[in-house]
mmCIF file of C-alpha atoms and ligand atoms in Angstrom:
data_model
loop_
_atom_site.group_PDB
_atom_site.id
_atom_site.type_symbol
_atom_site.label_atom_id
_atom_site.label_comp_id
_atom_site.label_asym_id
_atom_site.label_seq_id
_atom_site.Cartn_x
_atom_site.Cartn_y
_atom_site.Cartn_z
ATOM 1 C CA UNK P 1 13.754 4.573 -15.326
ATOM 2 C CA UNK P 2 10.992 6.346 -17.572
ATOM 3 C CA UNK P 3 8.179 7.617 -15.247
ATOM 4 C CA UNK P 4 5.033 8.254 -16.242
ATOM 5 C CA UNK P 5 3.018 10.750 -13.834
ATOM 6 C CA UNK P 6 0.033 10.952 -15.991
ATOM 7 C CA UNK P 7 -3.537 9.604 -13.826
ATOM 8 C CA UNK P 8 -4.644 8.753 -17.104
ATOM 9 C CA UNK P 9 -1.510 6.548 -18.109
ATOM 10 C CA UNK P 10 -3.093 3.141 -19.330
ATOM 11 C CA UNK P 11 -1.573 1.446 -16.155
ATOM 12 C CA UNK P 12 -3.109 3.788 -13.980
ATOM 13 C CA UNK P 13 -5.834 3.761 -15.216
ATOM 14 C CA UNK P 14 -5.870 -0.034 -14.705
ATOM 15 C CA UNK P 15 -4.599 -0.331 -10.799
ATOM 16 C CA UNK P 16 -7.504 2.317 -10.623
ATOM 17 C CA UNK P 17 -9.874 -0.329 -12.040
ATOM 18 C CA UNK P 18 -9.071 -3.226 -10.452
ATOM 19 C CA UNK P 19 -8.806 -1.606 -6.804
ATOM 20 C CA UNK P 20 -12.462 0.245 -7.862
ATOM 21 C CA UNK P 21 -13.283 -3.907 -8.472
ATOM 22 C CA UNK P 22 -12.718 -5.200 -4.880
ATOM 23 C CA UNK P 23 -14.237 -1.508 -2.770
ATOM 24 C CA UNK P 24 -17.457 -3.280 -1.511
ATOM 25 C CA UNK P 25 -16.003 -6.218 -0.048
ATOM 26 C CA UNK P 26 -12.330 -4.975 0.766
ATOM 27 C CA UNK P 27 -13.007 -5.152 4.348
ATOM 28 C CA UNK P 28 -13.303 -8.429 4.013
ATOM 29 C CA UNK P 29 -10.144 -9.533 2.764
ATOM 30 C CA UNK P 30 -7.336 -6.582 4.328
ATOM 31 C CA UNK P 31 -5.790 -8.320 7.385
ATOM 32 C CA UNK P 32 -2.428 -7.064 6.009
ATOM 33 C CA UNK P 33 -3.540 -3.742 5.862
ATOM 34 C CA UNK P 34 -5.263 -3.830 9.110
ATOM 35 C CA UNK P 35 -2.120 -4.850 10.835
ATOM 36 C CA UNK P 36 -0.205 -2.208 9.207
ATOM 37 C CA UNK P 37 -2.618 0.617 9.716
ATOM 38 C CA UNK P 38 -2.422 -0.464 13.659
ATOM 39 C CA UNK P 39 1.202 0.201 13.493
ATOM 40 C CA UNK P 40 1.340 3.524 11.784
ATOM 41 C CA UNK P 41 -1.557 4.660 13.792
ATOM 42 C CA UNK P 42 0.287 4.361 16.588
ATOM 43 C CA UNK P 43 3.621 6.559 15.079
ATOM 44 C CA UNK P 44 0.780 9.668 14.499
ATOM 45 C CA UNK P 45 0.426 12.015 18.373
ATOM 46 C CA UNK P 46 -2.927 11.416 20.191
ATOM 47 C CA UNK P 47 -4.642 14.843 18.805
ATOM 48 C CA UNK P 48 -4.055 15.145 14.991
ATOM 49 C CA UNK P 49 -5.198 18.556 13.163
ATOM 50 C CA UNK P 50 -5.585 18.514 9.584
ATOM 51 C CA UNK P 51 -5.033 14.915 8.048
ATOM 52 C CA UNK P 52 -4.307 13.994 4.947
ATOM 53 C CA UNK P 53 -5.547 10.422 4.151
ATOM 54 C CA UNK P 54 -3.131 9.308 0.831
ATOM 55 C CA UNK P 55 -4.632 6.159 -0.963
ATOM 56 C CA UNK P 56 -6.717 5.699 1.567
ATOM 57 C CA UNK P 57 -9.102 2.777 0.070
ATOM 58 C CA UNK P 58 -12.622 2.826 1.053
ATOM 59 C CA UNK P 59 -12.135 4.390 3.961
ATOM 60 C CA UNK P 60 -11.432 1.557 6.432
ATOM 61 C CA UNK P 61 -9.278 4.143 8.595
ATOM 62 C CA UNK P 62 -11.072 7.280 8.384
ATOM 63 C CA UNK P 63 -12.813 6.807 11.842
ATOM 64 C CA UNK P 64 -9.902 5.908 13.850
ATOM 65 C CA UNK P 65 -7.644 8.752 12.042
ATOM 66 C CA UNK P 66 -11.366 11.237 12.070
ATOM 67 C CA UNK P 67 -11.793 10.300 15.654
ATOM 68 C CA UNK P 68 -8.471 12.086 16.892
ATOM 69 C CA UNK P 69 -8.772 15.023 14.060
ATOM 70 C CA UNK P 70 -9.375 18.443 13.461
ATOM 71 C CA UNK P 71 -10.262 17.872 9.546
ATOM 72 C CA UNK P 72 -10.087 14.629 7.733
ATOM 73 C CA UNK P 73 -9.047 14.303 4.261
ATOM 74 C CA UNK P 74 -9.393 11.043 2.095
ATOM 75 C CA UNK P 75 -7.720 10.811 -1.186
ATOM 76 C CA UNK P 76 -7.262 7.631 -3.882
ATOM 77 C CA UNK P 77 -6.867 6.837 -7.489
ATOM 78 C CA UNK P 78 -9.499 4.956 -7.461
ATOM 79 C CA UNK P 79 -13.164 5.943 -8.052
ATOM 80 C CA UNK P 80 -14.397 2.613 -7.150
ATOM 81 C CA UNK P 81 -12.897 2.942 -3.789
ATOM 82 C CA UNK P 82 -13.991 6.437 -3.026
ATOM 83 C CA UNK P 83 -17.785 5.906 -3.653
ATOM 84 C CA UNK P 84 -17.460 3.131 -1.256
ATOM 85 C CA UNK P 85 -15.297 5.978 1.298
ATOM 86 C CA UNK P 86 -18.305 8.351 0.707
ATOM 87 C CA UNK P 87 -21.511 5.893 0.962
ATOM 88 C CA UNK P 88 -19.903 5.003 4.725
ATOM 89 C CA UNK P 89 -18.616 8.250 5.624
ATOM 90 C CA UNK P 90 -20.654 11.227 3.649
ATOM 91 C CA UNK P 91 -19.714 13.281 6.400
ATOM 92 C CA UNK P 92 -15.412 13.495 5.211
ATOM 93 C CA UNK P 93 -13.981 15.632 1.850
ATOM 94 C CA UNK P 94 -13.145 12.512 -0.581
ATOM 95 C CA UNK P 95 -11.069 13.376 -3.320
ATOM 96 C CA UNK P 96 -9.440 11.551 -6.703
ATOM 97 C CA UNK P 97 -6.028 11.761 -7.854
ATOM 98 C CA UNK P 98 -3.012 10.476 -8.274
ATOM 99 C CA UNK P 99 -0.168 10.670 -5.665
ATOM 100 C CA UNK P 100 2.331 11.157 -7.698
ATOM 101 C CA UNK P 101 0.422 14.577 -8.727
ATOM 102 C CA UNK P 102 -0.556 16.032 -5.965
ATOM 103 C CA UNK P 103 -3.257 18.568 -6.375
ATOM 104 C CA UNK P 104 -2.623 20.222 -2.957
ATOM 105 C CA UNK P 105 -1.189 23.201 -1.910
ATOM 106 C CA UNK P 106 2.164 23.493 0.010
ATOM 107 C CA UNK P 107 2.182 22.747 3.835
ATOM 108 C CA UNK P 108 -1.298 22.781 4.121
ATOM 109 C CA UNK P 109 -1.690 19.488 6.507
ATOM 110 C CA UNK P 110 -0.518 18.447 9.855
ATOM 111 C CA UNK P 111 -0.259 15.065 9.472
ATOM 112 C CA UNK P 112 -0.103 12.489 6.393
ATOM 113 C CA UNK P 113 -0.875 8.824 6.362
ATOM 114 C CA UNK P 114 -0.331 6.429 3.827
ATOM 115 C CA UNK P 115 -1.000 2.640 4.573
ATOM 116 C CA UNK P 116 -0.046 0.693 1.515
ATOM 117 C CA UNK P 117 -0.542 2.570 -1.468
ATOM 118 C CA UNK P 118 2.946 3.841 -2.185
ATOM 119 C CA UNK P 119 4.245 0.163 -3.567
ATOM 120 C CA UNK P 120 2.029 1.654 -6.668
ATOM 121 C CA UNK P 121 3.752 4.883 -7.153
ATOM 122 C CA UNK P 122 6.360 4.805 -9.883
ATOM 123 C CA UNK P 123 8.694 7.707 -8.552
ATOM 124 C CA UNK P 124 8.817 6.867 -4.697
ATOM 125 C CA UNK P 125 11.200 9.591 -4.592
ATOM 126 C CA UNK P 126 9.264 11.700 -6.137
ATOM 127 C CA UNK P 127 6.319 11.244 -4.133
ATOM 128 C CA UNK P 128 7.893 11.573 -1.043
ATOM 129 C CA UNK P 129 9.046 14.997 -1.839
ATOM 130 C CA UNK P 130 5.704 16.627 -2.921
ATOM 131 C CA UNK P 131 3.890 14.739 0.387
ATOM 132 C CA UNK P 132 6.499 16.711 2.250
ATOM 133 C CA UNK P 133 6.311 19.810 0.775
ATOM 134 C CA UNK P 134 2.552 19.395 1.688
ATOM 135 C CA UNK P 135 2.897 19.531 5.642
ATOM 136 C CA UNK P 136 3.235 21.941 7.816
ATOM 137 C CA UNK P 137 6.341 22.763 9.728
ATOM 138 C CA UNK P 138 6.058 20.249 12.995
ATOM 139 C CA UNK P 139 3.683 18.027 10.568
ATOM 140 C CA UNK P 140 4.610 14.110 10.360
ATOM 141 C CA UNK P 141 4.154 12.065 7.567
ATOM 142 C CA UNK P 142 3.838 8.128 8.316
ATOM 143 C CA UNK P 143 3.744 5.393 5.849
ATOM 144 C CA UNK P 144 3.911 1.927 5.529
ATOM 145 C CA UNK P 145 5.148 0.172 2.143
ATOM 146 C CA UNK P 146 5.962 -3.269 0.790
ATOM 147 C CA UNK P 147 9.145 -4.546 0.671
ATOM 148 C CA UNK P 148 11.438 -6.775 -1.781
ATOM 149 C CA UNK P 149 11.010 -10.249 -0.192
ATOM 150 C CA UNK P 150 7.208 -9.966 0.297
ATOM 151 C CA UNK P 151 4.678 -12.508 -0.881
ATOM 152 C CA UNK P 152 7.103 -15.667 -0.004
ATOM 153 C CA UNK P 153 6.499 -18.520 -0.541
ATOM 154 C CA UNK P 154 3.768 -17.680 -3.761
ATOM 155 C CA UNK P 155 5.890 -15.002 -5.931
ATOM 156 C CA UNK P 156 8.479 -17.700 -6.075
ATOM 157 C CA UNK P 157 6.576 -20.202 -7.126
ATOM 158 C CA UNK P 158 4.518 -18.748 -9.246
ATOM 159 C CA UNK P 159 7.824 -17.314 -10.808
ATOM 160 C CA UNK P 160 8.941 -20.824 -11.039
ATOM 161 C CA UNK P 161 6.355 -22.209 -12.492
ATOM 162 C CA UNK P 162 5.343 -18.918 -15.575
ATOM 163 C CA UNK P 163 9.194 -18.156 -15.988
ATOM 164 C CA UNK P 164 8.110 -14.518 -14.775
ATOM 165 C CA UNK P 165 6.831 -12.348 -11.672
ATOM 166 C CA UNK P 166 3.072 -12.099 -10.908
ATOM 167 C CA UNK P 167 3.482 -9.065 -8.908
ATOM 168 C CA UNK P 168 4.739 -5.869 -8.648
ATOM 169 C CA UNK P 169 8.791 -5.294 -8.215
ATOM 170 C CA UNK P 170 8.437 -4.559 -4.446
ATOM 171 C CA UNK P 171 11.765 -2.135 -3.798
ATOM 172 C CA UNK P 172 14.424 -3.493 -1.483
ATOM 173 C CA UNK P 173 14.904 -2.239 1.683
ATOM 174 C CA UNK P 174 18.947 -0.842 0.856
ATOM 175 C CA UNK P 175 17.140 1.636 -2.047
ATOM 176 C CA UNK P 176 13.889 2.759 0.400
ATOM 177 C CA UNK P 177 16.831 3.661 3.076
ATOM 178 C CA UNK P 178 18.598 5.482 0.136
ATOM 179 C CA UNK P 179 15.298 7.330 -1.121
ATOM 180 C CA UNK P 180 14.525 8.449 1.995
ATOM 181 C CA UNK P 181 18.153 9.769 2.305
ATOM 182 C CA UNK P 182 17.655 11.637 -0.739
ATOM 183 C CA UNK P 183 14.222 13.489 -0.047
ATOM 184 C CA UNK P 184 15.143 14.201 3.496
ATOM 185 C CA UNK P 185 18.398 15.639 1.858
ATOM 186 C CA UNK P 186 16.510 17.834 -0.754
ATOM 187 C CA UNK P 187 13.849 18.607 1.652
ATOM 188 C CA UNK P 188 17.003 20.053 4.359
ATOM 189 C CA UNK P 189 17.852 22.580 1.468
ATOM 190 C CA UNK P 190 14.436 23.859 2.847
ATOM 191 C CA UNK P 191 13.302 22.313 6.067
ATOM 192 C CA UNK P 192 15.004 19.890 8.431
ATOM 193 C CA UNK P 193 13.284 16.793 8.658
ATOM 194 C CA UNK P 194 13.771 13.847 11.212
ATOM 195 C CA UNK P 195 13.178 9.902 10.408
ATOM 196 C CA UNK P 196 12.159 7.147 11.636
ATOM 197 C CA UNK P 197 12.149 3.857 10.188
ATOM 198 C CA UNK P 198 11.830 -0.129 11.041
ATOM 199 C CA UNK P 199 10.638 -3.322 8.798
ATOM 200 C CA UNK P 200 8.315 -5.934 10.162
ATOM 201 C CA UNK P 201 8.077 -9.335 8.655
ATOM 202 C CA UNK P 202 4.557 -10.201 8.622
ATOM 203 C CA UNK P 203 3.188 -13.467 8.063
ATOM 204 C CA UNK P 204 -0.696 -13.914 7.317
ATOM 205 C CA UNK P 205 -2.194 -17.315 7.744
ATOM 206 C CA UNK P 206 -4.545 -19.346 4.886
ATOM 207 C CA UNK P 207 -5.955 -22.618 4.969
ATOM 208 C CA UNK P 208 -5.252 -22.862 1.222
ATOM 209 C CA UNK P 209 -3.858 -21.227 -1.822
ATOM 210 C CA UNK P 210 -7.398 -20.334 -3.143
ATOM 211 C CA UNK P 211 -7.588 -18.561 0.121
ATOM 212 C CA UNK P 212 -4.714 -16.595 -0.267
ATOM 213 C CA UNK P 213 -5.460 -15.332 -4.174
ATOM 214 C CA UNK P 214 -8.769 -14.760 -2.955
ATOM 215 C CA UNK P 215 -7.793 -12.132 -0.649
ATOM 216 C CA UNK P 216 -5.205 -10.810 -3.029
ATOM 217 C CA UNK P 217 -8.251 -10.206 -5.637
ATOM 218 C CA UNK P 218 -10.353 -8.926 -2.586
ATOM 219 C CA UNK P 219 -8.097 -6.260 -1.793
ATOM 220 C CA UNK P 220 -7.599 -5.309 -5.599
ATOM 221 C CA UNK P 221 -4.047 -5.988 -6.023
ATOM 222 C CA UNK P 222 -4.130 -8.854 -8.824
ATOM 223 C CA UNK P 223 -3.822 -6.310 -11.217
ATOM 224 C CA UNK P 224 -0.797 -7.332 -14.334
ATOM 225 C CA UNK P 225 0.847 -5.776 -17.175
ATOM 226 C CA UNK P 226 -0.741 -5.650 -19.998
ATOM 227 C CA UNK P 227 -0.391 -8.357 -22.139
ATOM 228 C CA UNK P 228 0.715 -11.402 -19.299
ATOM 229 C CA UNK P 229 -0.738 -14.050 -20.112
ATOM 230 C CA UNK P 230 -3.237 -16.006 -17.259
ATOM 231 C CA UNK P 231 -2.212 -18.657 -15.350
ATOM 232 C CA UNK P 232 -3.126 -22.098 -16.819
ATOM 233 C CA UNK P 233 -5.120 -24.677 -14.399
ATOM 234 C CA UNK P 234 -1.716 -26.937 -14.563
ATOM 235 C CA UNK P 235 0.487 -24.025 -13.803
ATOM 236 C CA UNK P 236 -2.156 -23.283 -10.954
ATOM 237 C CA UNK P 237 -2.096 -27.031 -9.641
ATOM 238 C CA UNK P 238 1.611 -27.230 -9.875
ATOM 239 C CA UNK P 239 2.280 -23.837 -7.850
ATOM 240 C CA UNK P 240 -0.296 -25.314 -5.417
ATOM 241 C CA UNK P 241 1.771 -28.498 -4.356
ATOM 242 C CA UNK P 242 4.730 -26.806 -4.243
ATOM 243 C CA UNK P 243 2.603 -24.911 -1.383
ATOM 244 C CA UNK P 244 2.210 -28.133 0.458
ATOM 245 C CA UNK P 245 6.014 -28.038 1.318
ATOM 246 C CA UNK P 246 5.803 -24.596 2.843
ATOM 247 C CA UNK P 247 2.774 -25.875 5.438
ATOM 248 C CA UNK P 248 3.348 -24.733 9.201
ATOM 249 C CA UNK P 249 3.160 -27.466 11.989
ATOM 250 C CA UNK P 250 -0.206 -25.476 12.803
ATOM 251 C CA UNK P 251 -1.515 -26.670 9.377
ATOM 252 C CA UNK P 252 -1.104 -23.038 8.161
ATOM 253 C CA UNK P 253 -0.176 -21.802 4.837
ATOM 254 C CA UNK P 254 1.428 -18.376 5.351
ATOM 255 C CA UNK P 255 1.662 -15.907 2.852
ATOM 256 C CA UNK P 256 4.834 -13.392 3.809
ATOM 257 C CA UNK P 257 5.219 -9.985 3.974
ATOM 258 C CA UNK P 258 7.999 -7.417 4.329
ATOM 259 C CA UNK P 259 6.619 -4.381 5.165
ATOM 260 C CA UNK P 260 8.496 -1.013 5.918
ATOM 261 C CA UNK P 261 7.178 1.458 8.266
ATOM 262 C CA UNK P 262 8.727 5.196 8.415
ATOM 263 C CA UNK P 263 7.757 8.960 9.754
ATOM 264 C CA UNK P 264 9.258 11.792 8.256
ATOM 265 C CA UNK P 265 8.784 14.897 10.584
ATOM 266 C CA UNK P 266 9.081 18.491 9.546
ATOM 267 C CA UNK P 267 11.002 20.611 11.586
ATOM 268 C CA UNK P 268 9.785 24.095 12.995
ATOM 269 C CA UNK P 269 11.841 26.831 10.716
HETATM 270 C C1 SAM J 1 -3.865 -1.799 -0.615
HETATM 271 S S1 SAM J 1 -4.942 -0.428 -0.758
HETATM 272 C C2 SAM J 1 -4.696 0.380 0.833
HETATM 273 C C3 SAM J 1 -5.948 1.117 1.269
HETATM 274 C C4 SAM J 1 -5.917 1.718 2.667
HETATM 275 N N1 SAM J 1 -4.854 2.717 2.778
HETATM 276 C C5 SAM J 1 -5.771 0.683 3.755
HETATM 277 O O1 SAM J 1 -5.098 0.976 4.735
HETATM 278 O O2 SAM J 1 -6.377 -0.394 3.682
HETATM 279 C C6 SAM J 1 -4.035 0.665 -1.849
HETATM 280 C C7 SAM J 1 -4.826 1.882 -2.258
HETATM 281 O O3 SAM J 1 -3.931 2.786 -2.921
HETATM 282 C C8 SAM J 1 -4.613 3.368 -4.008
HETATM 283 N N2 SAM J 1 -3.610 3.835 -4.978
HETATM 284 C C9 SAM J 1 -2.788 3.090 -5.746
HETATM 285 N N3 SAM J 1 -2.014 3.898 -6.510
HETATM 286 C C10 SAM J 1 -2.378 5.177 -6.194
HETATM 287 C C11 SAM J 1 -1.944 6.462 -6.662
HETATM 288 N N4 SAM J 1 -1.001 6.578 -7.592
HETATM 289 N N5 SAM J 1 -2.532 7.553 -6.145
HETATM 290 C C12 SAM J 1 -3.515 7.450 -5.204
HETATM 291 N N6 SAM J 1 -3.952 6.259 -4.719
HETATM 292 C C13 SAM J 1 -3.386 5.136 -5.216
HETATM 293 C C14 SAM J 1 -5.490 2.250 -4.543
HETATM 294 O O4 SAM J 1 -6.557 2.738 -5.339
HETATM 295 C C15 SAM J 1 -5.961 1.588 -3.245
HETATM 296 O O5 SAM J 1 -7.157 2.147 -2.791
#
């Protein structure tokens, strides 16, 4: 697989863009993320010291991870997302940069959450070796990712209807279990390191398709390859009755999610 670390890359440089898009009314539109955060919030010990806050949006968990802190940290790709961070919370360090470059120096946090954002990273693997090389011994990292199988019943049916995906390649669970094998393997050369991990399956309820690519677009994830081509009004109308098969008997559409939650902690020497 050819990875591209650059923050600059042309792709980058376009998740940037479209996440910078939806900062001022995120909020609005993150009930995925909101469930998730809950979740990984709850993996992280009452008192936290210093907190590392990976693509952490506009901020929407800086006060419940700030609250229980010593020093809070927010860091994301996106500019967009960070001036939105810093207009509600000028108080916190907000920096820019890439995750799969991280500008920090070795075990200099306690504790690193990332709700979300790692689906984007090219080199998981990768990633997840230089977050644990930045905690402390004792630190945790927790994170929460999507998995292959997410986005039923619109990915297939939009991939029905276009011939191709209209989302990113989420990774299936059998190669996240094999990743994390593999840093906490490299990272034993140097540290021990103990895991957890567990999947949820997490449905999210619309009253219509427009509803449910309306919160995609909120949240900033619509963004596409270069060069695929937008959905015509009668691919758009056909993926929408194929919908109408996939309607709850609580007149729900549900849009599906796979999500996989883990914490890595560091050993003490
Ligand atoms: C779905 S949002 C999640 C935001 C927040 N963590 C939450 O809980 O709602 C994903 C975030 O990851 C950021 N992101 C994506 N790729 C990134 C990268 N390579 N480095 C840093 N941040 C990245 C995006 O800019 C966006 O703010």
């Amino acid at each position: 697989m050819h990875v591209n670390n650059d923050a600059s890359a042309p792709h980058k440089v376009r998740i940037a863009q479209s996440f910078g898009k939806a900062a001022r009314c995120y909020a609005r539109h993150n009930r995925l993320q909101q469930q998730c955060a809950e979740t990984l919030l709850h993996r992280l010990p009452n008192r936290l010291g210093v907190v590392l806050d990976a693509g952490c949006g506009p901020g929407v968990n800086a006060q419940a991870l700030s609250a229980r802190a010593a020093c809070y940290y927010g860091f994301d790709l996106s500019a967009g997302m960070l001036a939105q961070a810093k207009e509600h919370f000028p108080q916190h360090t907000w920096l820019q940069g890439d995750l799969e470059q991280l500008p920090f120096a070795a075990e200099c946090f306690d504790q690193i959450y990332v709700n979300l954002a790692l689906q984007w990273a090219d080199n998981l693997a990768g990633v997840l070796h230089q977050l644990i090389q930045c905690l402390k011994p004792g630190g945790t990292l927790v994170f929460s990712t999507v998995l292959e199988g997410s986005m039923a019943p619109l990915g297939p049916l939009f991939r029905r209807v276009t011939g191709h995906s209209h989302h990113n390649q989420f990774l299936p669970k059998p190669e996240l279990l094999m990743c994390l094998q593999q840093v906490t393997a490299q990272a034993r050369a140097v540290d021990a390191c103990t895991t957890k991990f567990h999947t949820e399956h997490i449905g999210i309820p619309y009253v219509s398709m427009r509803d449910m690519l309306y919160d995609l677009k909120g949240i900033g994830a619509n963004y596409q390859p270069a060069g695929r081509a937008r959905l015509t009004r009668e691919q758009l109308r056909q993926v929408e009755d194929g919908l109408e098969c996939y309607r709850e008997t609580d007149g729900m559409l549900y849009l599906n999610w796979h999500i996989g939650f883990v914490s890595i902690t560091k050993s003490v020497a």
